[in-house]
Amino acid sequence: MPIHGLAVYSPVTNHVTCLDGLNGPAQSIRPIIKDLISSARTSLAMVVAIAITPLEEAEVMQPLNGKFPNWVSSKDRKLLEASIKDIKANVVVATAGSGNYKTVKEAVASVPKNSNTLDDGMDSTIITGSLNIVDGTATFNSATLAAVGDGFIAQDIWFQNRAGPLKQQAVALRVGADQSVINRCRIDAYQDTLYTHSNRQFYRDCYITGTVDFIFGNAAVVFQN
């Protein structure tokens, strides 16, 4: 997707998500949000009406041929293609206290910006939660893990929402990060397992399970293998 198109699609998605989450007294600003959505859609229609250049068309149609997108740096490609045994951990999370931190939140807060998330394998390291819409959490906020920072990379990890089928919408992983890569990961829930919210996303060698609408969203996304 050309950058100018992406710049319009993403605000529309964000506005619609905001509108969906308005409840109680906040509903008074719904007309304002609707006007913003209308303006964004008008801009989108104008963008689509303009013919893209041959260079932009080549960018849109470029096949991956089993490889990573061109936004993935050579350094990151090397890391993503390495086996688990060849990767040395910088930070270890263990609830028993045997690692550097006891929670993933503490570990994430400690590392520099633009760091990647790598673990021991999709069947070994599990990030789990149980937030769901029946118990009062909006679908958008029910994600066990939400990634919004551009260039987000996750590898060899299991994201899970164990709320169960009776709890309806319960997201395991929500991604709104532009140019994100999810590699060799497992993503499990029942309804609305993977929320590919917005922007450009790439998934490779992932195992994704669910029952109802288990992959949904408005992202420009590629699933490989």
PDB file of C-alpha atoms in Angstrom:
ATOM      1  CA  MET A   1       0.000   0.000   0.000  1.00  0.00           C
ATOM      2  CA  PRO A   2       1.427   3.446  -0.932  1.00  0.00           C
ATOM      3  CA  ILE A   3       2.237   5.647   2.033  1.00  0.00           C
ATOM      4  CA  HIS A   4      -0.354   8.299   1.150  1.00  0.00           C
ATOM      5  CA  GLY A   5      -3.099   5.651   1.134  1.00  0.00           C
ATOM      6  CA  LEU A   6      -1.936   4.229   4.439  1.00  0.00           C
ATOM      7  CA  ALA A   7      -1.965   7.689   5.987  1.00  0.00           C
ATOM      8  CA  VAL A   8      -5.687   7.956   5.253  1.00  0.00           C
ATOM      9  CA  TYR A   9      -6.808   4.409   6.035  1.00  0.00           C
ATOM     10  CA  SER A  10      -5.241   4.411   9.506  1.00  0.00           C
ATOM     11  CA  PRO A  11      -7.008   7.561  10.797  1.00  0.00           C
ATOM     12  CA  VAL A  12     -10.351   6.184   9.574  1.00  0.00           C
ATOM     13  CA  THR A  13      -9.719   2.975  11.512  1.00  0.00           C
ATOM     14  CA  ASN A  14      -8.712   4.897  14.641  1.00  0.00           C
ATOM     15  CA  HIS A  15     -11.797   7.114  14.474  1.00  0.00           C
ATOM     16  CA  VAL A  16     -14.174   4.170  14.047  1.00  0.00           C
ATOM     17  CA  THR A  17     -12.501   2.360  16.957  1.00  0.00           C
ATOM     18  CA  CYS A  18     -12.892   5.456  19.126  1.00  0.00           C
ATOM     19  CA  LEU A  19     -16.559   5.731  18.174  1.00  0.00           C
ATOM     20  CA  ASP A  20     -17.195   2.090  19.071  1.00  0.00           C
ATOM     21  CA  GLY A  21     -15.726   2.613  22.531  1.00  0.00           C
ATOM     22  CA  LEU A  22     -17.868   5.589  23.541  1.00  0.00           C
ATOM     23  CA  ASN A  23     -20.306   4.791  26.337  1.00  0.00           C
ATOM     24  CA  GLY A  24     -22.262   6.713  28.966  1.00  0.00           C
ATOM     25  CA  PRO A  25     -21.640  10.501  29.120  1.00  0.00           C
ATOM     26  CA  ALA A  26     -18.951  10.192  26.440  1.00  0.00           C
ATOM     27  CA  GLN A  27     -21.647   9.478  23.862  1.00  0.00           C
ATOM     28  CA  SER A  28     -22.221  13.235  23.637  1.00  0.00           C
ATOM     29  CA  ILE A  29     -19.134  13.590  21.432  1.00  0.00           C
ATOM     30  CA  ARG A  30     -20.237  10.888  18.972  1.00  0.00           C
ATOM     31  CA  PRO A  31     -21.424  13.501  16.397  1.00  0.00           C
ATOM     32  CA  ILE A  32     -17.955  15.099  16.424  1.00  0.00           C
ATOM     33  CA  ILE A  33     -16.257  11.747  15.855  1.00  0.00           C
ATOM     34  CA  LYS A  34     -18.711  10.927  13.064  1.00  0.00           C
ATOM     35  CA  ASP A  35     -17.826  14.209  11.326  1.00  0.00           C
ATOM     36  CA  LEU A  36     -14.126  13.340  11.559  1.00  0.00           C
ATOM     37  CA  ILE A  37     -14.784   9.905  10.078  1.00  0.00           C
ATOM     38  CA  SER A  38     -16.776  11.468   7.245  1.00  0.00           C
ATOM     39  CA  SER A  39     -13.923  13.886   6.475  1.00  0.00           C
ATOM     40  CA  ALA A  40     -11.369  11.072   6.503  1.00  0.00           C
ATOM     41  CA  ARG A  41     -13.483   8.965   4.165  1.00  0.00           C
ATOM     42  CA  THR A  42     -13.839  11.895   1.777  1.00  0.00           C
ATOM     43  CA  SER A  43     -10.049  12.284   1.747  1.00  0.00           C
ATOM     44  CA  LEU A  44      -9.689   8.556   1.134  1.00  0.00           C
ATOM     45  CA  ALA A  45     -12.037   8.726  -1.848  1.00  0.00           C
ATOM     46  CA  MET A  46      -9.945  11.553  -3.319  1.00  0.00           C
ATOM     47  CA  VAL A  47      -6.723   9.579  -2.824  1.00  0.00           C
ATOM     48  CA  VAL A  48      -8.143   6.468  -4.477  1.00  0.00           C
ATOM     49  CA  ALA A  49      -9.373   8.555  -7.415  1.00  0.00           C
ATOM     50  CA  ILE A  50      -5.833   9.724  -8.201  1.00  0.00           C
ATOM     51  CA  ALA A  51      -3.885   7.289 -10.383  1.00  0.00           C
ATOM     52  CA  ILE A  52      -0.766   5.982  -8.662  1.00  0.00           C
ATOM     53  CA  THR A  53       2.609   6.261 -10.365  1.00  0.00           C
ATOM     54  CA  PRO A  54       4.400   3.218 -11.877  1.00  0.00           C
ATOM     55  CA  LEU A  55       6.866   3.301  -8.960  1.00  0.00           C
ATOM     56  CA  GLU A  56       4.038   3.151  -6.424  1.00  0.00           C
ATOM     57  CA  GLU A  57       2.317   0.402  -8.411  1.00  0.00           C
ATOM     58  CA  ALA A  58       5.516  -1.652  -8.312  1.00  0.00           C
ATOM     59  CA  GLU A  59       5.617  -1.189  -4.543  1.00  0.00           C
ATOM     60  CA  VAL A  60       2.034  -2.425  -4.190  1.00  0.00           C
ATOM     61  CA  MET A  61       2.436  -5.442  -6.479  1.00  0.00           C
ATOM     62  CA  GLN A  62       5.901  -6.578  -5.389  1.00  0.00           C
ATOM     63  CA  PRO A  63       5.705 -10.319  -4.537  1.00  0.00           C
ATOM     64  CA  LEU A  64       7.393 -11.526  -1.355  1.00  0.00           C
ATOM     65  CA  ASN A  65       8.306 -14.954  -2.786  1.00  0.00           C
ATOM     66  CA  GLY A  66       8.520 -16.476   0.674  1.00  0.00           C
ATOM     67  CA  LYS A  67      10.735 -13.694   2.018  1.00  0.00           C
ATOM     68  CA  PHE A  68      10.278 -10.906   4.550  1.00  0.00           C
ATOM     69  CA  PRO A  69       8.951  -7.481   3.427  1.00  0.00           C
ATOM     70  CA  ASN A  70      11.509  -4.909   2.317  1.00  0.00           C
ATOM     71  CA  TRP A  71      10.951  -2.838   5.466  1.00  0.00           C
ATOM     72  CA  VAL A  72      12.685  -5.546   7.552  1.00  0.00           C
ATOM     73  CA  SER A  73      16.366  -4.645   7.940  1.00  0.00           C
ATOM     74  CA  SER A  74      19.128  -7.126   7.136  1.00  0.00           C
ATOM     75  CA  LYS A  75      20.003  -7.280  10.853  1.00  0.00           C
ATOM     76  CA  ASP A  76      16.426  -8.158  11.799  1.00  0.00           C
ATOM     77  CA  ARG A  77      16.154 -10.706   8.962  1.00  0.00           C
ATOM     78  CA  LYS A  78      19.182 -12.526  10.300  1.00  0.00           C
ATOM     79  CA  LEU A  79      17.641 -12.630  13.764  1.00  0.00           C
ATOM     80  CA  LEU A  80      14.233 -13.759  12.482  1.00  0.00           C
ATOM     81  CA  GLU A  81      15.755 -16.593  10.468  1.00  0.00           C
ATOM     82  CA  ALA A  82      17.952 -17.871  13.312  1.00  0.00           C
ATOM     83  CA  SER A  83      16.980 -20.974  15.268  1.00  0.00           C
ATOM     84  CA  ILE A  84      15.986 -20.655  18.923  1.00  0.00           C
ATOM     85  CA  LYS A  85      19.163 -22.349  20.172  1.00  0.00           C
ATOM     86  CA  ASP A  86      21.324 -19.740  18.427  1.00  0.00           C
ATOM     87  CA  ILE A  87      19.669 -16.759  20.150  1.00  0.00           C
ATOM     88  CA  LYS A  88      20.953 -15.524  23.515  1.00  0.00           C
ATOM     89  CA  ALA A  89      18.443 -13.790  25.787  1.00  0.00           C
ATOM     90  CA  ASN A  90      19.196 -10.315  27.163  1.00  0.00           C
ATOM     91  CA  VAL A  91      16.333 -10.394  29.673  1.00  0.00           C
ATOM     92  CA  VAL A  92      14.558 -13.358  31.291  1.00  0.00           C
ATOM     93  CA  VAL A  93      11.039 -13.144  32.775  1.00  0.00           C
ATOM     94  CA  ALA A  94      10.128 -15.749  35.403  1.00  0.00           C
ATOM     95  CA  THR A  95       7.252 -15.479  37.890  1.00  0.00           C
ATOM     96  CA  ALA A  96       9.201 -17.624  40.369  1.00  0.00           C
ATOM     97  CA  GLY A  97      11.906 -14.969  40.595  1.00  0.00           C
ATOM     98  CA  SER A  98      14.673 -16.922  38.861  1.00  0.00           C
ATOM     99  CA  GLY A  99      14.939 -14.416  35.995  1.00  0.00           C
ATOM    100  CA  ASN A 100      15.655 -10.708  35.673  1.00  0.00           C
ATOM    101  CA  TYR A 101      11.994  -9.751  36.106  1.00  0.00           C
ATOM    102  CA  LYS A 102       8.779 -11.365  37.334  1.00  0.00           C
ATOM    103  CA  THR A 103       6.406  -9.804  34.782  1.00  0.00           C
ATOM    104  CA  VAL A 104       6.548  -9.025  31.076  1.00  0.00           C
ATOM    105  CA  LYS A 105       5.443  -5.453  31.819  1.00  0.00           C
ATOM    106  CA  GLU A 106       8.502  -4.884  34.025  1.00  0.00           C
ATOM    107  CA  ALA A 107      10.808  -6.338  31.381  1.00  0.00           C
ATOM    108  CA  VAL A 108       9.349  -4.225  28.564  1.00  0.00           C
ATOM    109  CA  ALA A 109       9.686  -1.070  30.668  1.00  0.00           C
ATOM    110  CA  SER A 110      13.374  -1.797  31.260  1.00  0.00           C
ATOM    111  CA  VAL A 111      14.565  -2.233  27.689  1.00  0.00           C
ATOM    112  CA  PRO A 112      15.500   0.514  25.211  1.00  0.00           C
ATOM    113  CA  LYS A 113      13.086   1.666  22.536  1.00  0.00           C
ATOM    114  CA  ASN A 114      12.978  -0.273  19.243  1.00  0.00           C
ATOM    115  CA  SER A 115      13.776  -3.572  20.970  1.00  0.00           C
ATOM    116  CA  ASN A 116      12.415  -6.901  19.730  1.00  0.00           C
ATOM    117  CA  THR A 117      10.508  -9.524  21.730  1.00  0.00           C
ATOM    118  CA  LEU A 118      12.043 -13.012  21.404  1.00  0.00           C
ATOM    119  CA  ASP A 119      11.310 -16.082  23.475  1.00  0.00           C
ATOM    120  CA  ASP A 120      11.949 -19.820  23.848  1.00  0.00           C
ATOM    121  CA  GLY A 121       9.364 -20.983  21.313  1.00  0.00           C
ATOM    122  CA  MET A 122       5.626 -20.771  20.676  1.00  0.00           C
ATOM    123  CA  ASP A 123       4.976 -23.775  22.944  1.00  0.00           C
ATOM    124  CA  SER A 124       7.345 -22.747  25.753  1.00  0.00           C
ATOM    125  CA  THR A 125       6.685 -19.098  26.596  1.00  0.00           C
ATOM    126  CA  ILE A 126       3.054 -18.062  27.131  1.00  0.00           C
ATOM    127  CA  ILE A 127       1.607 -14.605  27.768  1.00  0.00           C
ATOM    128  CA  THR A 128      -1.955 -15.228  28.929  1.00  0.00           C
ATOM    129  CA  GLY A 129      -4.965 -13.217  30.044  1.00  0.00           C
ATOM    130  CA  SER A 130      -8.738 -13.449  30.307  1.00  0.00           C
ATOM    131  CA  LEU A 131     -10.248  -9.982  29.743  1.00  0.00           C
ATOM    132  CA  ASN A 132     -13.493 -10.126  27.748  1.00  0.00           C
ATOM    133  CA  ILE A 133     -16.563  -8.163  26.732  1.00  0.00           C
ATOM    134  CA  VAL A 134     -19.061 -10.114  28.876  1.00  0.00           C
ATOM    135  CA  ASP A 135     -17.242  -9.112  32.050  1.00  0.00           C
ATOM    136  CA  GLY A 136     -17.194  -5.464  31.002  1.00  0.00           C
ATOM    137  CA  THR A 137     -14.018  -4.943  28.959  1.00  0.00           C
ATOM    138  CA  ALA A 138     -14.395  -3.528  25.439  1.00  0.00           C
ATOM    139  CA  THR A 139     -13.074  -5.711  22.630  1.00  0.00           C
ATOM    140  CA  PHE A 140     -10.295  -3.232  21.856  1.00  0.00           C
ATOM    141  CA  ASN A 141      -9.073  -3.296  25.469  1.00  0.00           C
ATOM    142  CA  SER A 142      -9.438  -7.048  26.011  1.00  0.00           C
ATOM    143  CA  ALA A 143      -6.165  -7.953  24.281  1.00  0.00           C
ATOM    144  CA  THR A 144      -3.716  -9.964  26.353  1.00  0.00           C
ATOM    145  CA  LEU A 145      -0.970  -8.069  24.525  1.00  0.00           C
ATOM    146  CA  ALA A 146      -1.348  -4.917  22.426  1.00  0.00           C
ATOM    147  CA  ALA A 147       1.440  -3.712  20.115  1.00  0.00           C
ATOM    148  CA  VAL A 148       1.272  -0.113  18.915  1.00  0.00           C
ATOM    149  CA  GLY A 149       4.919   0.934  18.457  1.00  0.00           C
ATOM    150  CA  ASP A 150       6.030   1.053  14.817  1.00  0.00           C
ATOM    151  CA  GLY A 151       8.469  -1.678  13.807  1.00  0.00           C
ATOM    152  CA  PHE A 152       7.247  -4.116  16.481  1.00  0.00           C
ATOM    153  CA  ILE A 153       8.734  -7.630  16.167  1.00  0.00           C
ATOM    154  CA  ALA A 154       7.673 -10.700  18.157  1.00  0.00           C
ATOM    155  CA  GLN A 155       9.160 -14.167  17.697  1.00  0.00           C
ATOM    156  CA  ASP A 156       8.811 -17.627  19.282  1.00  0.00           C
ATOM    157  CA  ILE A 157       6.083 -16.763  21.786  1.00  0.00           C
ATOM    158  CA  TRP A 158       2.499 -17.800  22.586  1.00  0.00           C
ATOM    159  CA  PHE A 159      -0.227 -15.150  23.081  1.00  0.00           C
ATOM    160  CA  GLN A 160      -3.389 -16.485  24.714  1.00  0.00           C
ATOM    161  CA  ASN A 161      -6.769 -15.285  25.945  1.00  0.00           C
ATOM    162  CA  ARG A 162      -8.327 -18.036  28.051  1.00  0.00           C
ATOM    163  CA  ALA A 163     -11.700 -16.320  28.664  1.00  0.00           C
ATOM    164  CA  GLY A 164     -13.567 -19.122  26.891  1.00  0.00           C
ATOM    165  CA  PRO A 165     -16.411 -19.235  24.338  1.00  0.00           C
ATOM    166  CA  LEU A 166     -19.128 -18.021  26.732  1.00  0.00           C
ATOM    167  CA  LYS A 167     -17.304 -14.721  27.257  1.00  0.00           C
ATOM    168  CA  GLN A 168     -17.689 -13.771  23.563  1.00  0.00           C
ATOM    169  CA  GLN A 169     -15.154 -11.205  22.276  1.00  0.00           C
ATOM    170  CA  ALA A 170     -11.800 -11.751  23.981  1.00  0.00           C
ATOM    171  CA  VAL A 171      -8.647 -10.799  22.058  1.00  0.00           C
ATOM    172  CA  ALA A 172      -5.311 -12.571  22.494  1.00  0.00           C
ATOM    173  CA  LEU A 173      -3.190 -10.196  20.380  1.00  0.00           C
ATOM    174  CA  ARG A 174      -3.968  -6.727  19.023  1.00  0.00           C
ATOM    175  CA  VAL A 175      -1.524  -5.106  16.615  1.00  0.00           C
ATOM    176  CA  GLY A 176      -1.697  -1.527  15.360  1.00  0.00           C
ATOM    177  CA  ALA A 177       2.046  -1.124  14.864  1.00  0.00           C
ATOM    178  CA  ASP A 178       3.103  -0.108  11.365  1.00  0.00           C
ATOM    179  CA  GLN A 179       5.679  -2.379   9.673  1.00  0.00           C
ATOM    180  CA  SER A 180       5.269  -5.026  12.359  1.00  0.00           C
ATOM    181  CA  VAL A 181       6.469  -8.638  12.099  1.00  0.00           C
ATOM    182  CA  ILE A 182       5.056 -11.591  14.049  1.00  0.00           C
ATOM    183  CA  ASN A 183       7.260 -14.625  13.419  1.00  0.00           C
ATOM    184  CA  ARG A 184       6.926 -18.236  14.637  1.00  0.00           C
ATOM    185  CA  CYS A 185       4.238 -17.321  17.169  1.00  0.00           C
ATOM    186  CA  ARG A 186       1.104 -19.029  18.456  1.00  0.00           C
ATOM    187  CA  ILE A 187      -2.059 -16.979  19.014  1.00  0.00           C
ATOM    188  CA  ASP A 188      -5.005 -18.670  20.777  1.00  0.00           C
ATOM    189  CA  ALA A 189      -8.498 -17.640  21.887  1.00  0.00           C
ATOM    190  CA  TYR A 190     -12.095 -18.249  20.837  1.00  0.00           C
ATOM    191  CA  GLN A 191     -13.884 -15.175  19.467  1.00  0.00           C
ATOM    192  CA  ASP A 192     -11.751 -12.350  18.003  1.00  0.00           C
ATOM    193  CA  THR A 193      -8.398 -14.054  18.638  1.00  0.00           C
ATOM    194  CA  LEU A 194      -6.186 -11.799  16.502  1.00  0.00           C
ATOM    195  CA  TYR A 195      -7.084  -8.130  16.046  1.00  0.00           C
ATOM    196  CA  THR A 196      -5.062  -6.814  13.088  1.00  0.00           C
ATOM    197  CA  HIS A 197      -6.203  -3.299  13.891  1.00  0.00           C
ATOM    198  CA  SER A 198      -4.407  -1.052  11.397  1.00  0.00           C
ATOM    199  CA  ASN A 199      -1.264  -0.259   9.375  1.00  0.00           C
ATOM    200  CA  ARG A 200       1.116  -2.736   7.657  1.00  0.00           C
ATOM    201  CA  GLN A 201       1.636  -6.128   9.278  1.00  0.00           C
ATOM    202  CA  PHE A 202       3.424  -9.361   8.361  1.00  0.00           C
ATOM    203  CA  TYR A 203       2.904 -12.797   9.948  1.00  0.00           C
ATOM    204  CA  ARG A 204       5.138 -15.769   9.164  1.00  0.00           C
ATOM    205  CA  ASP A 205       5.036 -19.397  10.370  1.00  0.00           C
ATOM    206  CA  CYS A 206       2.327 -18.614  12.935  1.00  0.00           C
ATOM    207  CA  TYR A 207      -0.300 -20.928  14.450  1.00  0.00           C
ATOM    208  CA  ILE A 208      -3.562 -19.026  14.977  1.00  0.00           C
ATOM    209  CA  THR A 209      -6.701 -20.642  16.428  1.00  0.00           C
ATOM    210  CA  GLY A 210     -10.218 -19.469  17.213  1.00  0.00           C
ATOM    211  CA  THR A 211     -13.887 -20.016  16.473  1.00  0.00           C
ATOM    212  CA  VAL A 212     -15.773 -16.823  15.530  1.00  0.00           C
ATOM    213  CA  ASP A 213     -14.166 -13.960  13.565  1.00  0.00           C
ATOM    214  CA  PHE A 214     -10.851 -15.087  14.988  1.00  0.00           C
ATOM    215  CA  ILE A 215      -8.834 -12.915  12.590  1.00  0.00           C
ATOM    216  CA  PHE A 216     -10.283  -9.440  12.030  1.00  0.00           C
ATOM    217  CA  GLY A 217      -9.304  -5.796  11.664  1.00  0.00           C
ATOM    218  CA  ASN A 218      -8.486  -3.160   9.055  1.00  0.00           C
ATOM    219  CA  ALA A 219      -4.734  -3.655   8.605  1.00  0.00           C
ATOM    220  CA  ALA A 220      -2.878  -4.226   5.349  1.00  0.00           C
ATOM    221  CA  VAL A 221      -1.678  -7.679   6.410  1.00  0.00           C
ATOM    222  CA  VAL A 222       0.130 -10.656   4.876  1.00  0.00           C
ATOM    223  CA  PHE A 223       0.042 -14.175   6.354  1.00  0.00           C
ATOM    224  CA  GLN A 224       2.843 -16.428   5.095  1.00  0.00           C
ATOM    225  CA  ASN A 225       3.097 -20.197   5.754  1.00  0.00           C
TER     226      ASN A 225
END
